[in-house]
Short mmCIF file of N, CA and C in Angstrom, two decimals:
data_model
loop_
_atom_site.label_atom_id
_atom_site.label_comp_id
_atom_site.label_asym_id
_atom_site.label_seq_id
_atom_site.Cartn_x
_atom_site.Cartn_y
_atom_site.Cartn_z
N MET X 1 -25.37 -5.82 5.52
CA MET X 1 -24.21 -5.11 6.01
C MET X 1 -24.67 -4.00 6.95
N THR X 2 -23.99 -3.88 8.02
CA THR X 2 -24.34 -2.83 8.95
C THR X 2 -23.79 -1.49 8.47
N TYR X 3 -24.27 -0.44 9.07
CA TYR X 3 -23.84 0.90 8.69
C TYR X 3 -22.35 1.10 8.98
N LEU X 4 -21.89 0.61 10.13
CA LEU X 4 -20.48 0.76 10.49
C LEU X 4 -19.58 0.02 9.50
N THR X 5 -19.99 -1.16 9.09
CA THR X 5 -19.20 -1.93 8.12
C THR X 5 -19.10 -1.18 6.80
N MET X 6 -20.19 -0.59 6.37
CA MET X 6 -20.18 0.16 5.12
C MET X 6 -19.26 1.37 5.22
N VAL X 7 -19.32 2.08 6.32
CA VAL X 7 -18.47 3.26 6.51
C VAL X 7 -16.99 2.84 6.53
N LEU X 8 -16.67 1.77 7.24
CA LEU X 8 -15.28 1.31 7.29
C LEU X 8 -14.80 0.84 5.92
N GLY X 9 -15.68 0.22 5.16
CA GLY X 9 -15.32 -0.21 3.81
C GLY X 9 -15.03 0.97 2.90
N VAL X 10 -15.84 2.01 3.00
CA VAL X 10 -15.63 3.21 2.18
C VAL X 10 -14.34 3.90 2.59
N ILE X 11 -14.08 3.98 3.87
CA ILE X 11 -12.83 4.60 4.34
C ILE X 11 -11.62 3.81 3.85
N ALA X 12 -11.69 2.49 3.93
CA ALA X 12 -10.58 1.66 3.45
C ALA X 12 -10.37 1.84 1.95
N LEU X 13 -11.45 1.91 1.20
CA LEU X 13 -11.35 2.12 -0.24
C LEU X 13 -10.73 3.48 -0.56
N LEU X 14 -11.13 4.51 0.16
CA LEU X 14 -10.55 5.85 -0.04
C LEU X 14 -9.05 5.85 0.26
N ILE X 15 -8.67 5.18 1.33
CA ILE X 15 -7.25 5.11 1.69
C ILE X 15 -6.46 4.39 0.59
N LEU X 16 -6.99 3.28 0.09
CA LEU X 16 -6.29 2.54 -0.96
C LEU X 16 -6.17 3.35 -2.25
N VAL X 17 -7.24 4.03 -2.65
CA VAL X 17 -7.19 4.83 -3.88
C VAL X 17 -6.23 6.01 -3.71
N THR X 18 -6.28 6.66 -2.57
CA THR X 18 -5.38 7.78 -2.31
C THR X 18 -3.92 7.32 -2.31
N SER X 19 -3.64 6.20 -1.69
CA SER X 19 -2.25 5.73 -1.65
C SER X 19 -1.78 5.30 -3.03
N LEU X 20 -2.67 4.75 -3.85
CA LEU X 20 -2.28 4.38 -5.21
C LEU X 20 -1.94 5.61 -6.04
N ILE X 21 -2.76 6.64 -5.95
CA ILE X 21 -2.48 7.88 -6.67
C ILE X 21 -1.18 8.51 -6.18
N TYR X 22 -0.99 8.51 -4.86
CA TYR X 22 0.23 9.07 -4.29
C TYR X 22 1.46 8.29 -4.76
N THR X 23 1.33 6.97 -4.85
CA THR X 23 2.44 6.14 -5.31
C THR X 23 2.81 6.49 -6.75
N PHE X 24 1.81 6.68 -7.60
CA PHE X 24 2.11 7.04 -8.98
C PHE X 24 2.79 8.40 -9.07
N LYS X 25 2.35 9.36 -8.25
CA LYS X 25 2.97 10.68 -8.26
C LYS X 25 4.42 10.61 -7.80
N ILE X 26 4.67 9.85 -6.74
CA ILE X 26 6.04 9.70 -6.23
C ILE X 26 6.91 8.99 -7.26
N GLY X 27 6.36 7.97 -7.91
CA GLY X 27 7.12 7.27 -8.95
C GLY X 27 7.50 8.18 -10.09
N LYS X 28 6.59 9.05 -10.48
CA LYS X 28 6.89 10.01 -11.54
C LYS X 28 7.97 10.98 -11.09
N LEU X 29 7.88 11.44 -9.85
CA LEU X 29 8.87 12.37 -9.32
C LEU X 29 10.25 11.71 -9.24
N VAL X 30 10.28 10.46 -8.82
CA VAL X 30 11.55 9.74 -8.71
C VAL X 30 12.17 9.52 -10.08
N SER X 31 11.34 9.19 -11.07
CA SER X 31 11.89 8.98 -12.41
C SER X 31 12.42 10.29 -13.00
N GLU X 32 11.80 11.41 -12.66
CA GLU X 32 12.31 12.70 -13.13
C GLU X 32 13.63 13.03 -12.43
N ARG X 33 13.71 12.74 -11.15
CA ARG X 33 14.96 12.98 -10.43
C ARG X 33 16.08 12.06 -10.91
N LYS X 34 15.72 10.82 -11.21
CA LYS X 34 16.72 9.86 -11.64
C LYS X 34 17.34 10.28 -12.96
N ALA X 35 16.54 10.95 -13.79
CA ALA X 35 17.08 11.44 -15.05
C ALA X 35 18.15 12.51 -14.81
N LYS X 36 18.04 13.23 -13.70
CA LYS X 36 19.01 14.27 -13.38
C LYS X 36 20.17 13.75 -12.53
N TYR X 37 19.82 12.94 -11.52
CA TYR X 37 20.82 12.46 -10.57
C TYR X 37 20.76 10.94 -10.53
N ASP X 38 21.81 10.30 -10.97
CA ASP X 38 21.87 8.84 -10.94
C ASP X 38 22.90 8.43 -9.89
N THR X 39 22.41 8.00 -8.75
CA THR X 39 23.30 7.63 -7.65
C THR X 39 23.31 6.12 -7.46
N GLN X 40 24.32 5.65 -6.76
CA GLN X 40 24.45 4.23 -6.46
C GLN X 40 23.56 3.87 -5.29
N LEU X 41 22.86 2.74 -5.39
CA LEU X 41 21.99 2.28 -4.31
C LEU X 41 22.78 1.48 -3.29
N ASN X 42 22.27 1.45 -2.09
CA ASN X 42 22.87 0.66 -1.02
C ASN X 42 22.82 -0.82 -1.40
N GLU X 43 23.84 -1.59 -0.99
CA GLU X 43 23.90 -3.01 -1.35
C GLU X 43 22.73 -3.80 -0.74
N LYS X 44 22.31 -3.44 0.47
CA LYS X 44 21.18 -4.14 1.09
C LYS X 44 19.90 -3.92 0.30
N VAL X 45 19.73 -2.71 -0.22
CA VAL X 45 18.55 -2.41 -1.03
C VAL X 45 18.64 -3.13 -2.37
N GLN X 46 19.82 -3.23 -2.93
CA GLN X 46 19.99 -3.93 -4.20
C GLN X 46 19.70 -5.42 -4.05
N ASP X 47 20.05 -6.00 -2.90
CA ASP X 47 19.80 -7.42 -2.67
C ASP X 47 18.32 -7.72 -2.49
N HIS X 48 17.58 -6.81 -1.83
CA HIS X 48 16.16 -7.02 -1.56
C HIS X 48 15.38 -5.76 -1.95
N PRO X 49 15.18 -5.51 -3.25
CA PRO X 49 14.54 -4.25 -3.64
C PRO X 49 13.08 -4.14 -3.25
N TYR X 50 12.37 -5.26 -3.14
CA TYR X 50 10.94 -5.18 -2.82
C TYR X 50 10.69 -5.15 -1.33
N SER X 51 11.45 -5.90 -0.57
CA SER X 51 11.21 -5.93 0.88
C SER X 51 11.75 -4.67 1.56
N ARG X 52 12.61 -3.94 0.92
CA ARG X 52 13.15 -2.70 1.50
C ARG X 52 12.40 -1.46 1.03
N ASN X 53 11.39 -1.64 0.18
CA ASN X 53 10.64 -0.51 -0.36
C ASN X 53 9.42 -0.24 0.54
N PRO X 54 9.34 0.94 1.15
CA PRO X 54 8.23 1.21 2.07
C PRO X 54 6.86 1.24 1.39
N VAL X 55 6.81 1.56 0.12
CA VAL X 55 5.52 1.58 -0.57
C VAL X 55 4.98 0.17 -0.70
N PHE X 56 5.83 -0.77 -1.10
CA PHE X 56 5.38 -2.16 -1.20
C PHE X 56 5.03 -2.72 0.17
N LEU X 57 5.79 -2.33 1.18
CA LEU X 57 5.47 -2.79 2.53
C LEU X 57 4.11 -2.27 2.98
N ALA X 58 3.82 -1.02 2.66
CA ALA X 58 2.52 -0.46 3.03
C ALA X 58 1.39 -1.18 2.32
N TYR X 59 1.57 -1.51 1.04
CA TYR X 59 0.54 -2.24 0.32
C TYR X 59 0.37 -3.66 0.88
N MET X 60 1.46 -4.31 1.23
CA MET X 60 1.35 -5.66 1.79
C MET X 60 0.64 -5.63 3.14
N ILE X 61 0.98 -4.66 3.97
CA ILE X 61 0.33 -4.55 5.28
C ILE X 61 -1.15 -4.23 5.10
N ALA X 62 -1.47 -3.34 4.17
CA ALA X 62 -2.89 -3.00 3.92
C ALA X 62 -3.65 -4.20 3.40
N ALA X 63 -3.02 -4.99 2.55
CA ALA X 63 -3.70 -6.19 2.02
C ALA X 63 -3.95 -7.21 3.13
N VAL X 64 -2.97 -7.41 4.00
CA VAL X 64 -3.15 -8.36 5.10
C VAL X 64 -4.23 -7.89 6.06
N LEU X 65 -4.23 -6.61 6.38
CA LEU X 65 -5.26 -6.08 7.28
C LEU X 65 -6.64 -6.15 6.64
N SER X 66 -6.72 -5.87 5.35
CA SER X 66 -8.01 -5.95 4.66
C SER X 66 -8.54 -7.38 4.65
N LEU X 67 -7.68 -8.33 4.35
CA LEU X 67 -8.10 -9.73 4.35
C LEU X 67 -8.50 -10.19 5.75
N ALA X 68 -7.75 -9.77 6.75
CA ALA X 68 -8.11 -10.14 8.12
C ALA X 68 -9.47 -9.58 8.49
N TYR X 69 -9.75 -8.36 8.08
CA TYR X 69 -11.04 -7.75 8.38
C TYR X 69 -12.17 -8.46 7.63
N ILE X 70 -11.94 -8.83 6.39
CA ILE X 70 -12.94 -9.56 5.61
C ILE X 70 -13.25 -10.90 6.25
N PHE X 71 -12.21 -11.63 6.66
CA PHE X 71 -12.43 -12.93 7.31
C PHE X 71 -13.11 -12.75 8.66
N TYR X 72 -12.77 -11.71 9.37
CA TYR X 72 -13.43 -11.43 10.64
C TYR X 72 -14.93 -11.22 10.42
N LEU X 73 -15.26 -10.41 9.43
CA LEU X 73 -16.67 -10.15 9.14
C LEU X 73 -17.38 -11.42 8.68
N ALA X 74 -16.69 -12.24 7.88
CA ALA X 74 -17.30 -13.45 7.37
C ALA X 74 -17.66 -14.42 8.49
N PHE X 75 -16.87 -14.45 9.53
CA PHE X 75 -17.12 -15.41 10.61
C PHE X 75 -17.96 -14.83 11.76
N THR X 76 -18.14 -13.52 11.81
CA THR X 76 -18.90 -12.95 12.94
C THR X 76 -20.30 -12.50 12.56
N ILE X 77 -20.54 -12.14 11.32
CA ILE X 77 -21.87 -11.67 10.93
C ILE X 77 -22.76 -12.87 10.66
N SER X 78 -23.91 -12.88 11.27
CA SER X 78 -24.85 -13.97 11.01
C SER X 78 -25.78 -13.57 9.89
N TRP X 79 -26.01 -14.45 8.98
CA TRP X 79 -26.82 -14.16 7.80
C TRP X 79 -28.21 -14.52 8.10
#
């Protein structure tokens, strides 16, 4: 592995860990707010709760980009 690949891998790992921790904190905050304020959700969000959630979209985009980078490295690095 080259030095640049290692640095990019560490940066990607830090971003993923940070976003996971942030997601848990936001989820806790939302559950605390929901206990106080229970509002009606938009019908479009109710129909597609996962595709309308920006956190899930961010994780899906990160997973696709990570896989694309892994496949790129697999086909370009000569062993």
